[in-house]
Amino acid sequence: AYQIVNIIILMNLLVALMNNTMDIIQMDKEKQWKFYRTEIWIRFLNDKELCPPFNLLDLLLSCFKCTTDQENKKKKEAKEVEKTRYINLVSRLSKRYLRHVEDSDANDATREDLENAKRNILSHLK
């Protein structure tokens, strides 16, 4: 008798848990459907392939993009050179200023102050 009551209670518990799970799935099914639909749309929209007569245009555009990428790379290299020249200039000017301050009688600025200013300027450049 104890085992029969135990089985009935466990079966009711199993049915209740399954019902609760189904309720959760039913509440979430619209969100899941929208999520998967959006994922398919994104996959479709991110597909860069064009149909056969237009794929030649895509090929031409990709060749043009390669040339513009090379030009952009050259511009970036020029900016790096300019930045290096600027850093060297700031370094030389700060050294010159330090020599001038050390030579002067009114020694208000210290070497540490100038190094801090130099670090601040270089950190703003990065």
PDB file of C-alpha atoms in Angstrom:
ATOM      1  CA  ALA A   1       0.000   0.000   0.000  1.00  0.00           C
ATOM      2  CA  TYR A   2       2.882   2.359   0.835  1.00  0.00           C
ATOM      3  CA  GLN A   3       4.554   1.799  -2.520  1.00  0.00           C
ATOM      4  CA  ILE A   4       1.294   2.387  -4.423  1.00  0.00           C
ATOM      5  CA  VAL A   5       0.734   5.709  -2.623  1.00  0.00           C
ATOM      6  CA  ASN A   6       4.358   6.604  -3.233  1.00  0.00           C
ATOM      7  CA  ILE A   7       4.040   5.846  -6.972  1.00  0.00           C
ATOM      8  CA  ILE A   8       0.835   7.916  -7.227  1.00  0.00           C
ATOM      9  CA  ILE A   9       2.478  10.888  -5.495  1.00  0.00           C
ATOM     10  CA  LEU A  10       5.600  10.628  -7.666  1.00  0.00           C
ATOM     11  CA  MET A  11       3.486  10.378 -10.827  1.00  0.00           C
ATOM     12  CA  ASN A  12       1.544  13.497  -9.808  1.00  0.00           C
ATOM     13  CA  LEU A  13       4.856  15.266  -9.117  1.00  0.00           C
ATOM     14  CA  LEU A  14       6.166  14.206 -12.534  1.00  0.00           C
ATOM     15  CA  VAL A  15       3.015  15.485 -14.262  1.00  0.00           C
ATOM     16  CA  ALA A  16       3.242  18.785 -12.374  1.00  0.00           C
ATOM     17  CA  LEU A  17       6.912  19.253 -13.340  1.00  0.00           C
ATOM     18  CA  MET A  18       6.176  18.463 -16.981  1.00  0.00           C
ATOM     19  CA  ASN A  19       3.251  20.887 -16.951  1.00  0.00           C
ATOM     20  CA  ASN A  20       5.457  23.618 -15.447  1.00  0.00           C
ATOM     21  CA  THR A  21       8.135  22.986 -18.094  1.00  0.00           C
ATOM     22  CA  MET A  22       5.565  23.182 -20.874  1.00  0.00           C
ATOM     23  CA  ASP A  23       4.246  26.484 -19.491  1.00  0.00           C
ATOM     24  CA  ILE A  24       7.763  27.936 -19.499  1.00  0.00           C
ATOM     25  CA  ILE A  25       8.322  26.748 -23.067  1.00  0.00           C
ATOM     26  CA  GLN A  26       4.975  28.183 -24.208  1.00  0.00           C
ATOM     27  CA  MET A  27       5.769  31.575 -22.678  1.00  0.00           C
ATOM     28  CA  ASP A  28       9.227  31.643 -24.263  1.00  0.00           C
ATOM     29  CA  LYS A  29       8.378  30.173 -27.675  1.00  0.00           C
ATOM     30  CA  GLU A  30       7.605  33.520 -29.342  1.00  0.00           C
ATOM     31  CA  LYS A  31      10.946  34.956 -28.215  1.00  0.00           C
ATOM     32  CA  GLN A  32      12.736  31.860 -29.442  1.00  0.00           C
ATOM     33  CA  TRP A  33      10.958  32.010 -32.805  1.00  0.00           C
ATOM     34  CA  LYS A  34      11.852  35.696 -33.247  1.00  0.00           C
ATOM     35  CA  PHE A  35      15.455  35.007 -32.266  1.00  0.00           C
ATOM     36  CA  TYR A  36      15.906  32.211 -34.803  1.00  0.00           C
ATOM     37  CA  ARG A  37      14.069  34.166 -37.505  1.00  0.00           C
ATOM     38  CA  THR A  38      16.383  37.139 -36.922  1.00  0.00           C
ATOM     39  CA  GLU A  39      19.417  34.866 -37.016  1.00  0.00           C
ATOM     40  CA  ILE A  40      18.353  33.568 -40.436  1.00  0.00           C
ATOM     41  CA  TRP A  41      17.757  37.111 -41.703  1.00  0.00           C
ATOM     42  CA  ILE A  42      21.183  38.244 -40.527  1.00  0.00           C
ATOM     43  CA  ARG A  43      22.822  35.253 -42.177  1.00  0.00           C
ATOM     44  CA  PHE A  44      20.978  36.094 -45.392  1.00  0.00           C
ATOM     45  CA  LEU A  45      21.814  39.805 -45.244  1.00  0.00           C
ATOM     46  CA  ASN A  46      25.491  39.219 -44.421  1.00  0.00           C
ATOM     47  CA  ASP A  47      25.855  36.978 -47.442  1.00  0.00           C
ATOM     48  CA  LYS A  48      28.003  38.987 -49.857  1.00  0.00           C
ATOM     49  CA  GLU A  49      27.482  36.736 -52.853  1.00  0.00           C
ATOM     50  CA  LEU A  50      25.526  38.192 -55.743  1.00  0.00           C
ATOM     51  CA  CYS A  51      23.709  36.371 -58.509  1.00  0.00           C
ATOM     52  CA  PRO A  52      25.809  35.566 -61.629  1.00  0.00           C
ATOM     53  CA  PRO A  53      25.479  38.681 -63.778  1.00  0.00           C
ATOM     54  CA  PHE A  54      26.178  40.952 -60.825  1.00  0.00           C
ATOM     55  CA  ASN A  55      29.046  39.007 -59.305  1.00  0.00           C
ATOM     56  CA  LEU A  56      31.377  40.709 -61.817  1.00  0.00           C
ATOM     57  CA  LEU A  57      30.491  44.041 -60.238  1.00  0.00           C
ATOM     58  CA  ASP A  58      31.331  42.580 -56.865  1.00  0.00           C
ATOM     59  CA  LEU A  59      34.709  41.458 -58.205  1.00  0.00           C
ATOM     60  CA  LEU A  60      35.445  44.957 -59.536  1.00  0.00           C
ATOM     61  CA  LEU A  61      34.425  46.537 -56.245  1.00  0.00           C
ATOM     62  CA  SER A  62      36.678  44.186 -54.284  1.00  0.00           C
ATOM     63  CA  CYS A  63      39.637  45.105 -56.553  1.00  0.00           C
ATOM     64  CA  PHE A  64      38.904  48.800 -55.991  1.00  0.00           C
ATOM     65  CA  LYS A  65      38.702  48.174 -52.258  1.00  0.00           C
ATOM     66  CA  CYS A  66      42.146  46.535 -52.306  1.00  0.00           C
ATOM     67  CA  THR A  67      43.684  49.633 -53.901  1.00  0.00           C
ATOM     68  CA  THR A  68      41.994  51.946 -51.402  1.00  0.00           C
ATOM     69  CA  ASP A  69      43.189  49.688 -48.557  1.00  0.00           C
ATOM     70  CA  GLN A  70      46.756  50.086 -49.798  1.00  0.00           C
ATOM     71  CA  GLU A  71      46.328  53.872 -49.882  1.00  0.00           C
ATOM     72  CA  ASN A  72      44.930  53.831 -46.347  1.00  0.00           C
ATOM     73  CA  LYS A  73      47.909  51.748 -45.220  1.00  0.00           C
ATOM     74  CA  LYS A  74      50.290  54.345 -46.669  1.00  0.00           C
ATOM     75  CA  LYS A  75      48.398  57.114 -44.873  1.00  0.00           C
ATOM     76  CA  LYS A  76      48.645  55.222 -41.574  1.00  0.00           C
ATOM     77  CA  GLU A  77      52.382  54.775 -42.045  1.00  0.00           C
ATOM     78  CA  ALA A  78      52.739  58.502 -42.736  1.00  0.00           C
ATOM     79  CA  LYS A  79      50.808  59.277 -39.548  1.00  0.00           C
ATOM     80  CA  GLU A  80      53.096  56.976 -37.553  1.00  0.00           C
ATOM     81  CA  VAL A  81      56.158  58.746 -38.958  1.00  0.00           C
ATOM     82  CA  GLU A  82      54.611  62.112 -38.102  1.00  0.00           C
ATOM     83  CA  LYS A  83      53.849  60.937 -34.571  1.00  0.00           C
ATOM     84  CA  THR A  84      57.422  59.693 -34.120  1.00  0.00           C
ATOM     85  CA  ARG A  85      58.793  63.022 -35.356  1.00  0.00           C
ATOM     86  CA  TYR A  86      56.498  64.862 -32.936  1.00  0.00           C
ATOM     87  CA  ILE A  87      57.611  62.719 -29.998  1.00  0.00           C
ATOM     88  CA  ASN A  88      61.256  63.341 -30.887  1.00  0.00           C
ATOM     89  CA  LEU A  89      60.588  67.064 -31.132  1.00  0.00           C
ATOM     90  CA  VAL A  90      58.901  67.146 -27.722  1.00  0.00           C
ATOM     91  CA  SER A  91      61.813  65.194 -26.269  1.00  0.00           C
ATOM     92  CA  ARG A  92      64.428  67.560 -27.716  1.00  0.00           C
ATOM     93  CA  LEU A  93      62.484  70.630 -26.593  1.00  0.00           C
ATOM     94  CA  SER A  94      62.114  69.295 -23.068  1.00  0.00           C
ATOM     95  CA  LYS A  95      65.853  68.524 -22.871  1.00  0.00           C
ATOM     96  CA  ARG A  96      66.644  72.002 -24.155  1.00  0.00           C
ATOM     97  CA  TYR A  97      64.310  73.528 -21.606  1.00  0.00           C
ATOM     98  CA  LEU A  98      65.903  71.484 -18.833  1.00  0.00           C
ATOM     99  CA  ARG A  99      69.352  72.713 -19.788  1.00  0.00           C
ATOM    100  CA  HIS A 100      68.059  76.285 -19.822  1.00  0.00           C
ATOM    101  CA  VAL A 101      66.384  75.910 -16.416  1.00  0.00           C
ATOM    102  CA  GLU A 102      69.481  74.350 -14.888  1.00  0.00           C
ATOM    103  CA  ASP A 103      71.561  77.255 -16.144  1.00  0.00           C
ATOM    104  CA  SER A 104      69.192  79.925 -14.847  1.00  0.00           C
ATOM    105  CA  ASP A 105      69.322  81.283 -11.314  1.00  0.00           C
ATOM    106  CA  ALA A 106      65.547  81.070 -10.741  1.00  0.00           C
ATOM    107  CA  ASN A 107      65.129  77.310 -10.736  1.00  0.00           C
ATOM    108  CA  ASP A 108      61.320  77.091 -10.276  1.00  0.00           C
ATOM    109  CA  ALA A 109      60.693  74.023 -12.441  1.00  0.00           C
ATOM    110  CA  THR A 110      62.477  70.809 -11.563  1.00  0.00           C
ATOM    111  CA  ARG A 111      63.498  67.970 -13.802  1.00  0.00           C
ATOM    112  CA  GLU A 112      60.770  65.816 -12.245  1.00  0.00           C
ATOM    113  CA  ASP A 113      58.082  68.393 -13.118  1.00  0.00           C
ATOM    114  CA  LEU A 114      59.213  68.437 -16.715  1.00  0.00           C
ATOM    115  CA  GLU A 115      59.319  64.654 -16.948  1.00  0.00           C
ATOM    116  CA  ASN A 116      55.752  64.517 -15.577  1.00  0.00           C
ATOM    117  CA  ALA A 117      54.635  67.063 -18.182  1.00  0.00           C
ATOM    118  CA  LYS A 118      56.369  65.046 -20.899  1.00  0.00           C
ATOM    119  CA  ARG A 119      54.614  61.848 -19.757  1.00  0.00           C
ATOM    120  CA  ASN A 120      51.264  63.653 -19.738  1.00  0.00           C
ATOM    121  CA  ILE A 121      51.766  64.911 -23.287  1.00  0.00           C
ATOM    122  CA  LEU A 122      52.809  61.469 -24.527  1.00  0.00           C
ATOM    123  CA  SER A 123      49.866  59.795 -22.775  1.00  0.00           C
ATOM    124  CA  HIS A 124      47.444  62.197 -24.475  1.00  0.00           C
ATOM    125  CA  LEU A 125      48.952  61.283 -27.836  1.00  0.00           C
ATOM    126  CA  LYS A 126      48.207  57.606 -27.312  1.00  0.00           C
TER     127      LYS A 126
END
